[in-house]
Short mmCIF file of C-alpha atoms (C1' of nucleotides) in Angstrom, two decimals:
data_model
loop_
_atom_site.label_atom_id
_atom_site.label_comp_id
_atom_site.label_asym_id
_atom_site.label_seq_id
_atom_site.Cartn_x
_atom_site.Cartn_y
_atom_site.Cartn_z
CA MET A 1 -0.20 0.34 -0.44
CA PHE A 2 2.85 2.53 0.79
CA PRO A 3 4.61 1.32 -1.54
CA GLU A 4 1.58 2.82 -4.27
CA PHE A 5 1.56 6.38 -2.34
CA LYS A 6 5.40 7.18 -2.75
CA ASP A 7 5.12 5.74 -6.14
CA TYR A 8 2.32 8.05 -7.02
CA ILE A 9 3.91 11.28 -4.75
CA GLN A 10 7.12 10.99 -6.27
CA ARG A 11 5.67 11.68 -10.16
CA GLN A 12 3.36 14.65 -8.43
CA ALA A 13 5.47 15.75 -5.40
CA ASN A 14 9.45 16.60 -5.34
CA LEU A 15 10.14 15.04 -1.85
CA SER A 16 13.54 13.72 -1.08
CA ASP A 17 13.42 10.06 0.41
CA ASP A 18 13.47 11.13 3.40
CA GLU A 19 10.52 13.05 3.80
CA ILE A 20 8.63 10.26 1.71
CA GLU A 21 10.15 8.09 4.54
CA LEU A 22 9.02 10.69 7.28
CA MET A 23 5.87 9.98 5.84
CA ARG A 24 6.11 6.23 5.71
CA SER A 25 6.93 7.13 9.67
CA ARG A 26 3.28 8.17 10.26
CA ALA A 27 0.88 6.29 7.24
CA VAL A 28 -0.87 3.42 8.87
CA GLU A 29 -2.55 1.02 5.61
CA LYS A 30 -5.15 -0.83 5.85
CA THR A 31 -7.29 -3.31 3.93
CA LEU A 32 -11.02 -2.84 3.96
CA ARG A 33 -13.55 -5.24 2.25
CA ARG A 34 -16.23 -4.97 0.42
CA LYS A 35 -19.32 -3.00 1.79
CA GLU A 36 -17.21 -2.48 5.05
CA PHE A 37 -16.97 1.66 6.57
CA LEU A 38 -14.28 3.54 7.10
CA VAL A 39 -16.00 5.96 8.79
CA HIS A 40 -19.94 6.26 9.77
CA GLN A 41 -21.75 9.41 9.80
CA GLY A 42 -21.81 10.47 13.05
CA ASP A 43 -18.70 9.80 14.02
CA VAL A 44 -15.31 12.42 13.84
CA CYS A 45 -13.47 11.85 10.68
CA ARG A 46 -10.00 11.06 12.44
CA TYR A 47 -8.57 10.37 8.80
CA LYS A 48 -7.32 11.85 5.90
CA ILE A 49 -7.38 8.42 3.04
CA PHE A 50 -5.17 8.34 0.31
CA ILE A 51 -6.34 4.71 -1.91
CA THR A 52 -4.14 2.34 -3.63
CA ARG A 53 -6.18 0.17 -4.12
CA GLY A 54 -10.40 -0.41 -4.87
CA LEU A 55 -12.94 2.07 -4.40
CA LEU A 56 -14.83 4.03 -1.80
CA ARG A 57 -18.26 6.24 -1.94
CA THR A 58 -18.73 8.74 0.92
CA TYR A 59 -22.33 9.85 1.18
CA HIS A 60 -24.94 10.42 3.47
CA ALA A 61 -28.23 8.10 4.36
CA ARG A 62 -31.33 9.66 5.40
CA GLU A 63 -33.90 8.25 7.46
CA ASP A 64 -35.63 6.75 4.64
CA GLY A 65 -32.95 5.16 3.10
CA SER A 66 -32.42 7.29 0.28
CA GLU A 67 -28.57 8.32 -0.41
CA ARG A 68 -27.04 11.43 -1.70
CA ILE A 69 -22.95 10.12 -3.00
CA MET A 70 -21.19 13.01 -2.57
CA GLN A 71 -17.83 11.28 -4.20
CA PHE A 72 -16.65 8.45 -5.70
CA SER A 73 -13.10 7.60 -4.85
CA PRO A 74 -11.15 5.19 -6.92
CA GLU A 75 -7.52 4.22 -6.26
CA ILE A 76 -4.85 6.46 -6.36
CA SER A 77 -6.76 9.87 -4.79
CA TRP A 78 -8.04 11.54 -1.67
CA THR A 79 -10.84 11.56 0.66
CA THR A 80 -11.69 12.73 4.17
CA ASP A 81 -14.81 14.49 5.55
CA PRO A 82 -12.47 18.12 5.52
CA GLU A 83 -14.91 18.67 8.47
CA SER A 84 -14.92 16.95 10.48
CA PHE A 85 -11.43 15.96 9.90
CA GLU A 86 -10.27 19.54 10.57
CA TYR A 87 -12.81 20.59 13.35
CA SER A 88 -12.97 17.39 14.92
CA THR A 89 -16.81 17.57 14.71
CA PRO A 90 -18.60 14.31 13.79
CA SER A 91 -19.44 13.55 10.41
CA ASN A 92 -22.65 13.94 8.16
CA PHE A 93 -21.02 10.95 5.78
CA ASN A 94 -20.08 7.35 5.54
CA ILE A 95 -17.36 6.61 4.06
CA ALA A 96 -17.11 2.92 2.78
CA ALA A 97 -16.00 0.34 0.28
CA LEU A 98 -17.30 -0.62 -3.07
CA GLU A 99 -14.73 -2.77 -3.55
CA PRO A 100 -12.21 -4.79 -1.28
CA SER A 101 -9.66 -1.79 -1.25
CA GLU A 102 -6.15 -0.47 0.20
CA VAL A 103 -5.96 2.80 1.66
CA VAL A 104 -3.25 4.77 3.60
CA LEU A 105 -4.37 7.29 6.17
CA TRP A 106 -2.64 9.75 8.53
CA THR A 107 -4.53 11.42 11.50
CA LYS A 108 -4.45 15.54 11.52
CA SER A 109 -1.55 16.52 13.33
CA ASP A 110 0.96 14.01 12.00
CA LEU A 111 -0.53 15.36 8.75
CA ARG A 112 0.26 19.31 10.53
CA TYR A 113 3.61 17.95 11.11
CA LEU A 114 3.91 16.32 7.45
CA ILE A 115 2.76 19.48 6.17
CA ASP A 116 4.61 22.11 8.49
CA ASN A 117 8.04 20.04 7.66
CA ILE A 118 7.88 18.84 3.51
CA PRO A 119 7.75 22.41 1.62
CA GLY A 120 7.09 20.04 -1.80
CA LEU A 121 3.77 18.75 0.04
CA LYS A 122 1.93 21.56 0.76
CA THR A 123 2.55 22.56 -2.54
CA TYR A 124 1.35 19.38 -3.46
CA PHE A 125 -1.65 19.61 -1.51
CA ASP A 126 -2.40 23.59 -2.39
CA LYS A 127 -2.52 22.20 -6.38
CA LEU A 128 -5.20 19.07 -5.24
CA ILE A 129 -6.74 22.20 -3.74
CA SER A 130 -6.98 24.00 -6.42
CA ARG A 131 -7.77 21.29 -8.32
CA SER A 132 -10.89 19.89 -6.14
CA GLY A 133 -12.03 24.03 -5.99
CA HIS A 134 -12.86 23.60 -10.40
CA ILE A 135 -14.46 19.80 -9.90
CA PHE A 136 -16.75 21.74 -7.34
CA ARG A 137 -17.87 23.92 -9.00
CA GLN A 138 -18.17 22.12 -12.45
CA ARG A 139 -20.70 20.22 -9.94
CA ILE A 140 -22.87 23.38 -8.69
CA PHE A 141 -22.96 24.59 -12.60
CA THR A 142 -24.35 21.45 -13.69
CA ALA A 143 -27.42 20.69 -11.13
CA ILE A 144 -28.41 24.38 -10.87
CA GLY A 145 -28.21 24.19 -14.64
CA ALA A 146 -28.73 21.18 -16.48
CA SER A 147 -31.28 18.71 -17.07
CA ALA A 148 -31.48 14.73 -15.94
CA GLU A 149 -30.00 13.84 -19.18
CA GLU A 150 -27.28 16.83 -18.92
CA LYS A 151 -26.03 15.54 -15.43
CA TYR A 152 -26.02 11.79 -16.97
CA GLU A 153 -23.78 12.74 -19.97
CA GLU A 154 -21.37 15.16 -17.95
CA PHE A 155 -21.26 12.16 -15.57
CA VAL A 156 -20.39 9.60 -18.51
CA LYS A 157 -17.84 12.31 -19.99
CA ASN A 158 -15.76 13.26 -16.95
CA TYR A 159 -15.73 9.16 -15.10
CA SER A 160 -16.27 6.66 -17.38
CA HIS A 161 -13.65 4.77 -15.64
CA ILE A 162 -16.32 4.29 -12.60
CA LEU A 163 -19.47 4.18 -14.37
CA THR A 164 -18.21 1.05 -14.77
CA ARG A 165 -16.91 0.23 -11.93
CA VAL A 166 -20.28 1.12 -9.42
CA PRO A 167 -24.22 0.28 -10.38
CA LEU A 168 -26.71 2.71 -11.95
CA HIS A 169 -28.63 3.74 -8.86
CA MET A 170 -25.20 5.05 -6.81
CA VAL A 171 -24.80 6.78 -10.16
CA ALA A 172 -28.21 7.75 -9.89
CA SER A 173 -27.61 8.87 -5.88
CA TYR A 174 -24.76 10.96 -7.02
CA LEU A 175 -26.30 12.89 -10.21
CA GLY A 176 -29.87 13.42 -7.67
CA VAL A 177 -32.20 11.63 -9.67
CA THR A 178 -34.09 8.39 -9.29
CA ARG A 179 -33.02 5.76 -10.39
CA GLU A 180 -35.43 4.73 -12.40
CA THR A 181 -35.63 7.94 -13.84
CA LEU A 182 -31.17 7.21 -14.64
CA SER A 183 -32.81 3.89 -16.32
CA ARG A 184 -35.27 5.40 -18.74
CA ILE A 185 -32.65 8.12 -19.66
CA ARG A 186 -29.77 5.54 -20.69
CA HIS A 187 -33.51 3.40 -22.55
CA ALA A 188 -34.20 6.20 -24.45
CA GLN A 189 -30.24 6.93 -25.50
CA VAL A 190 -29.93 3.32 -26.51
CA ILE A 191 -33.30 3.46 -28.78
CA ARG A 192 -32.32 7.06 -30.50
CA LYS A 193 -28.47 5.55 -31.09
CA MET B 1 -11.95 51.53 -1.29
CA PHE B 2 -8.45 50.22 0.24
CA PRO B 3 -9.04 51.76 3.55
CA GLU B 4 -12.12 49.51 4.27
CA PHE B 5 -9.60 46.49 2.88
CA LYS B 6 -6.95 47.28 4.90
CA ASP B 7 -9.71 47.53 8.25
CA TYR B 8 -10.36 43.81 7.23
CA ILE B 9 -7.46 42.46 6.46
CA GLN B 10 -5.54 43.75 9.92
CA ARG B 11 -8.87 41.98 11.87
CA GLN B 12 -7.93 38.55 9.62
CA ALA B 13 -4.51 38.15 9.34
CA ASN B 14 -1.72 39.64 11.35
CA LEU B 15 0.61 41.48 8.62
CA SER B 16 2.70 44.14 9.44
CA ASP B 17 1.91 47.76 8.16
CA ASP B 18 4.85 47.42 5.58
CA GLU B 19 2.70 44.29 4.09
CA ILE B 20 -0.36 46.25 4.61
CA GLU B 21 1.17 49.23 2.04
CA LEU B 22 2.80 46.04 -0.34
CA MET B 23 -0.45 45.27 -0.94
CA ARG B 24 -1.44 48.49 -1.84
CA SER B 25 1.63 48.98 -4.25
CA ARG B 26 0.23 46.59 -6.49
CA ALA B 27 -3.46 47.16 -5.44
CA VAL B 28 -5.84 49.03 -8.01
CA GLU B 29 -9.29 50.61 -7.05
CA LYS B 30 -12.04 50.70 -9.10
CA THR B 31 -15.80 52.01 -8.90
CA LEU B 32 -18.47 50.18 -10.43
CA ARG B 33 -21.92 51.44 -11.79
CA ARG B 34 -24.77 49.46 -11.26
CA LYS B 35 -24.95 46.32 -14.25
CA GLU B 36 -21.14 47.74 -15.03
CA PHE B 37 -19.18 44.24 -16.46
CA LEU B 38 -15.27 43.64 -14.22
CA VAL B 39 -15.62 40.67 -16.73
CA HIS B 40 -17.34 39.46 -19.73
CA GLN B 41 -17.70 35.45 -20.82
CA GLY B 42 -15.51 34.72 -23.22
CA ASP B 43 -12.71 37.53 -22.13
CA VAL B 44 -9.95 36.51 -19.22
CA CYS B 45 -10.62 36.57 -15.65
CA ARG B 46 -7.71 38.86 -15.07
CA TYR B 47 -8.25 39.80 -11.52
CA LYS B 48 -8.09 38.72 -8.11
CA ILE B 49 -11.47 40.67 -7.00
CA PHE B 50 -12.08 41.95 -2.98
CA ILE B 51 -15.29 43.90 -2.50
CA THR B 52 -15.20 46.62 -0.26
CA ARG B 53 -18.57 48.18 -1.08
CA GLY B 54 -22.31 46.85 -3.15
CA LEU B 55 -22.64 43.96 -4.80
CA LEU B 56 -22.02 41.80 -7.29
CA ARG B 57 -22.97 38.75 -9.48
CA THR B 58 -20.85 36.13 -10.96
CA TYR B 59 -23.25 34.57 -14.02
CA HIS B 60 -23.09 31.87 -16.70
CA ALA B 61 -25.23 33.78 -19.46
CA ARG B 62 -26.52 30.65 -21.77
CA GLU B 63 -28.01 31.86 -25.96
CA ASP B 64 -31.45 31.34 -25.06
CA GLY B 65 -31.52 34.39 -21.98
CA SER B 66 -31.33 32.16 -19.56
CA GLU B 67 -28.70 32.77 -16.48
CA ARG B 68 -26.97 30.40 -14.24
CA ILE B 69 -26.01 32.46 -11.07
CA MET B 70 -22.74 30.57 -9.39
CA GLN B 71 -22.03 33.61 -6.74
CA PHE B 72 -23.11 36.90 -5.14
CA SER B 73 -20.38 38.50 -3.33
CA PRO B 74 -21.07 41.58 -1.53
CA GLU B 75 -19.00 44.24 0.19
CA ILE B 76 -16.07 42.92 2.23
CA SER B 77 -15.46 39.00 0.12
CA TRP B 78 -13.81 37.97 -2.19
CA THR B 79 -14.64 37.20 -6.13
CA THR B 80 -12.42 35.72 -9.58
CA ASP B 81 -13.11 33.08 -11.90
CA PRO B 82 -10.51 30.69 -10.55
CA GLU B 83 -9.46 28.62 -13.50
CA SER B 84 -9.87 31.87 -16.12
CA PHE B 85 -7.18 33.74 -13.51
CA GLU B 86 -5.38 30.88 -12.89
CA TYR B 87 -4.69 29.97 -16.54
CA SER B 88 -5.34 32.88 -18.22
CA THR B 89 -7.77 30.94 -20.12
CA PRO B 90 -11.44 32.74 -21.11
CA SER B 91 -13.94 32.54 -18.28
CA ASN B 92 -17.11 30.97 -18.76
CA PHE B 93 -18.85 33.47 -16.34
CA ASN B 94 -19.86 37.29 -16.26
CA ILE B 95 -18.89 39.30 -13.52
CA ALA B 96 -21.06 42.27 -12.79
CA ALA B 97 -22.58 45.01 -10.57
CA LEU B 98 -25.91 44.48 -9.17
CA GLU B 99 -25.23 47.88 -6.74
CA PRO B 100 -22.81 50.19 -7.68
CA SER B 101 -19.95 48.48 -6.32
CA GLU B 102 -15.81 49.76 -5.32
CA VAL B 103 -13.83 47.52 -5.62
CA VAL B 104 -9.83 46.25 -5.16
CA LEU B 105 -8.18 44.73 -7.28
CA TRP B 106 -4.87 42.43 -8.30
CA THR B 107 -3.56 40.54 -11.05
CA LYS B 108 -2.25 36.90 -11.25
CA SER B 109 1.41 37.80 -10.96
CA ASP B 110 1.15 40.47 -7.96
CA LEU B 111 -0.95 38.74 -6.06
CA ARG B 112 1.38 36.03 -6.65
CA TYR B 113 3.86 38.38 -5.72
CA LEU B 114 2.36 38.86 -2.52
CA ILE B 115 1.72 35.29 -1.62
CA ASP B 116 5.17 34.50 -1.88
CA ASN B 117 6.32 37.38 -0.06
CA ILE B 118 4.01 37.82 3.13
CA PRO B 119 3.28 34.80 4.65
CA GLY B 120 0.25 35.74 6.77
CA LEU B 121 -1.33 36.54 3.36
CA LYS B 122 -1.14 32.96 2.18
CA THR B 123 -1.82 31.55 5.50
CA TYR B 124 -4.94 33.66 5.74
CA PHE B 125 -5.95 32.99 1.88
CA ASP B 126 -5.52 29.35 2.95
CA LYS B 127 -8.03 29.50 5.32
CA LEU B 128 -10.46 31.48 2.71
CA ILE B 129 -9.99 28.78 0.36
CA SER B 130 -10.91 25.65 2.89
CA ARG B 131 -14.00 27.87 3.82
CA SER B 132 -15.24 28.37 0.76
CA GLY B 133 -14.85 23.85 -0.10
CA HIS B 134 -17.25 24.30 2.57
CA ILE B 135 -19.49 25.64 1.12
CA PHE B 136 -19.11 24.46 -2.18
CA ARG B 137 -20.31 21.49 -0.70
CA GLN B 138 -22.87 22.57 0.69
CA ARG B 139 -24.23 23.66 -1.94
CA ILE B 140 -23.71 20.55 -3.65
CA PHE B 141 -25.52 18.64 -0.92
CA THR B 142 -28.38 20.80 -0.92
CA ALA B 143 -27.95 20.91 -5.24
CA ILE B 144 -27.95 16.82 -5.29
CA GLY B 145 -30.69 16.09 -3.17
CA ALA B 146 -33.05 18.80 -1.73
CA SER B 147 -36.86 20.20 -3.01
CA ALA B 148 -37.16 23.44 -4.47
CA GLU B 149 -38.58 24.71 -1.69
CA GLU B 150 -35.19 23.34 0.98
CA LYS B 151 -33.33 25.19 -1.25
CA TYR B 152 -35.18 27.97 -0.46
CA GLU B 153 -34.48 27.70 3.24
CA GLU B 154 -31.05 27.05 2.64
CA PHE B 155 -30.27 30.31 1.03
CA VAL B 156 -32.82 32.12 3.44
CA LYS B 157 -31.07 30.91 6.02
CA ASN B 158 -27.57 31.42 4.62
CA TYR B 159 -27.97 34.38 2.79
CA SER B 160 -30.66 36.32 4.57
CA HIS B 161 -28.31 39.79 3.90
CA ILE B 162 -28.65 38.93 0.22
CA LEU B 163 -31.66 37.79 -0.20
CA THR B 164 -32.98 41.15 0.38
CA ARG B 165 -30.85 43.02 -1.79
CA VAL B 166 -31.40 41.10 -5.34
CA PRO B 167 -34.49 40.55 -7.46
CA LEU B 168 -36.41 37.28 -7.24
CA HIS B 169 -35.30 35.72 -10.32
CA MET B 170 -32.01 35.99 -9.60
CA VAL B 171 -31.92 33.97 -6.43
CA ALA B 172 -34.05 31.21 -8.58
CA SER B 173 -31.42 31.47 -10.73
CA TYR B 174 -28.64 30.84 -8.12
CA LEU B 175 -30.52 27.94 -6.41
CA GLY B 176 -31.74 26.71 -10.27
CA VAL B 177 -35.32 27.02 -10.33
CA THR B 178 -37.44 29.39 -12.59
CA ARG B 179 -38.81 32.41 -10.68
CA GLU B 180 -42.41 30.83 -11.24
CA THR B 181 -41.51 28.02 -9.04
CA LEU B 182 -39.79 30.70 -6.78
CA SER B 183 -42.69 32.32 -6.36
CA ARG B 184 -45.03 29.77 -5.96
CA ILE B 185 -43.28 28.36 -2.99
CA ARG B 186 -43.59 31.76 -1.33
CA HIS B 187 -46.35 32.29 -1.30
CA ALA B 188 -47.81 28.40 -0.12
CA GLN B 189 -45.22 29.78 2.37
CA VAL B 190 -47.09 32.68 3.04
CA ILE B 191 -50.32 31.19 3.28
CA ARG B 192 -48.88 28.32 5.47
CA LYS B 193 -48.03 30.68 8.27
"C1'" DT C 1 -40.94 63.62 -15.64
"C1'" DG C 2 -42.51 60.68 -18.39
"C1'" DT C 3 -41.70 56.59 -20.37
"C1'" DA C 4 -39.75 52.44 -20.88
"C1'" DA C 5 -38.05 48.67 -18.33
"C1'" DG C 6 -38.06 45.08 -14.06
"C1'" DC C 7 -40.31 43.44 -11.31
"C1'" DG C 8 -43.62 39.83 -8.75
"C1'" DA C 9 -47.28 37.40 -9.31
"C1'" DG C 10 -51.17 33.93 -11.15
"C1'" DG C 11 -53.22 30.96 -14.18
"C1'" DA C 12 -53.78 27.46 -17.55
"C1'" DC C 13 -51.29 23.84 -19.21
"C1'" DA C 14 -47.52 20.98 -20.37
"C1'" DT C 15 -43.13 18.68 -19.11
"C1'" DT C 16 -39.94 16.34 -16.63
"C1'" DT C 17 -39.49 13.51 -13.16
"C1'" DA C 18 -40.60 11.11 -9.16
"C1'" DT C 19 -42.89 7.37 -6.71
"C1'" DC C 20 -44.62 2.47 -6.56
"C1'" DA C 21 -45.02 -2.03 -7.27
"C1'" DC C 22 -43.47 -5.94 -10.29
"C1'" DC C 23 -40.17 -8.97 -13.06
"C1'" DG C 24 -35.99 -11.40 -14.48
"C1'" DT C 25 -31.74 -11.97 -14.32
"C1'" DT C 26 -26.89 -11.60 -11.42
"C1'" DT C 27 -24.12 -11.44 -7.71
"C1'" DT C 28 -23.21 -12.67 -2.84
"C1'" DT C 29 -23.04 -14.75 0.74
"C1'" DA C 30 -24.32 -17.46 4.73
"C1'" DT D 1 -24.73 -24.45 -3.42
"C1'" DA D 2 -28.85 -22.91 -2.81
"C1'" DA D 3 -31.27 -18.73 -0.39
"C1'" DA D 4 -31.26 -14.09 -0.69
"C1'" DA D 5 -29.84 -9.99 -1.43
"C1'" DA D 6 -29.16 -6.36 -5.20
"C1'" DC D 7 -29.17 -5.17 -9.51
"C1'" DG D 8 -31.93 -3.24 -13.81
"C1'" DG D 9 -35.58 -2.45 -16.08
"C1'" DT D 10 -40.41 -0.82 -17.37
"C1'" DG D 11 -45.94 0.57 -16.56
"C1'" DA D 12 -49.14 3.35 -14.31
"C1'" DT D 13 -49.75 7.25 -11.86
"C1'" DA D 14 -48.86 11.54 -9.51
"C1'" DA D 15 -46.35 14.93 -8.01
"C1'" DA D 16 -42.84 18.66 -8.69
"C1'" DT D 17 -41.69 21.81 -11.63
"C1'" DG D 18 -41.36 24.74 -16.43
"C1'" DT D 19 -43.48 27.59 -19.65
"C1'" DC D 20 -45.75 30.74 -22.28
"C1'" DC D 21 -48.44 34.25 -21.20
"C1'" DT D 22 -50.94 38.07 -19.04
"C1'" DC D 23 -51.40 41.74 -15.49
"C1'" DG D 24 -50.27 45.90 -12.50
"C1'" DC D 25 -47.16 48.27 -9.74
"C1'" DT D 26 -42.32 50.09 -9.28
"C1'" DT D 27 -37.97 51.26 -10.22
"C1'" DA D 28 -34.68 53.00 -13.56
"C1'" DC D 29 -32.65 56.92 -16.55
"C1'" DA D 30 -32.64 58.98 -20.93
#
DNA sequence: TGTAAGCGAGGACATTTATCACCGTTTTTA
DNA sequence: TAAAAACGGTGATAAATGTCCTCGCTTACA
């Protein structure tokens, strides 16, 4: 698990061997079974999570059983609940594995220490945050102005690698439509073709 | 205009007089008439904008005349199109004044210089970005899972100070519903009360 | 200061999307 | 490996929301 992270971070940030070793010394590796939770709604999310293998999702479950999926996190990406992680408040979200997964974890205090002592890591996270801001804005733009079909096409365009790995009702929950609507959109597209 | 900014930034970041003076030396002040544009769709957004007085909005206009409002920016807040500003690419958005406004502007290179030379400013922007990320996530959460009425109530809760200053059809464009729907929601609430 | 534009409301109707119920198939898991 | 759960689809119907229109009233501005 850490080796995969090391390969990735060496390509993305210019870290010395010592710096990588420092990151390793604070990292915790964890294997997740399918459907296993890393964070439960109501818990504090104590880790920043790097996924080295598998696929996670971050979602809110309502009383009535319906879900809102905020994020899919495949291998070679990060996730956490930023508010819960930063302020140690109960999270509104579950983070759970959709596939058998492997992750690397850092606590808030360890991550703070690493960022404060590894300038290249700070630069790397700054870039990452900038990119994720862009993704947020695009998603808002689509969510407030696009039809269900346009939202789906946007998803296909941006996340074709995820589309093939998750059930359609979860794609629907991510888009904010019902699974029936999504099913009909797909049907209509097949017919039109 | 700069004096208002100075008051604000001194309270938010611990900047020395020299640092403030450095910011001033790179700042451009600008007065905007109602309806005046600071950025047009298709232009590059060359400035990071601090509003000292008035109210701006950032929005995308479609061919058919409909609009999607991404953000309202009242006095004592920042705005820009982050992608256009960072990468000097054409913006998808207009930024225009809804009220007579006063703003302070910095170009990308000047802002980079200031952030690189004023540590407290970097810290301040990090906090700002963290907060705006939280707002983005909340907005996505509402957009994908709430009814039109819930979206409106959320807006009232978070932005009551803006609600009173913008026409309702713009609130509707921000929420991603039609002005008629918003009008009916408000009517229904009056009746229920 | 008068004229045009903007604004908020609301009626009639169309469209989109959600809800509910059910089915056959595949996948999971005990 | 058999039972249970998950999955994708679809029809009938309901609800939410959008579209198009008209109408007073207010506001902006030339």
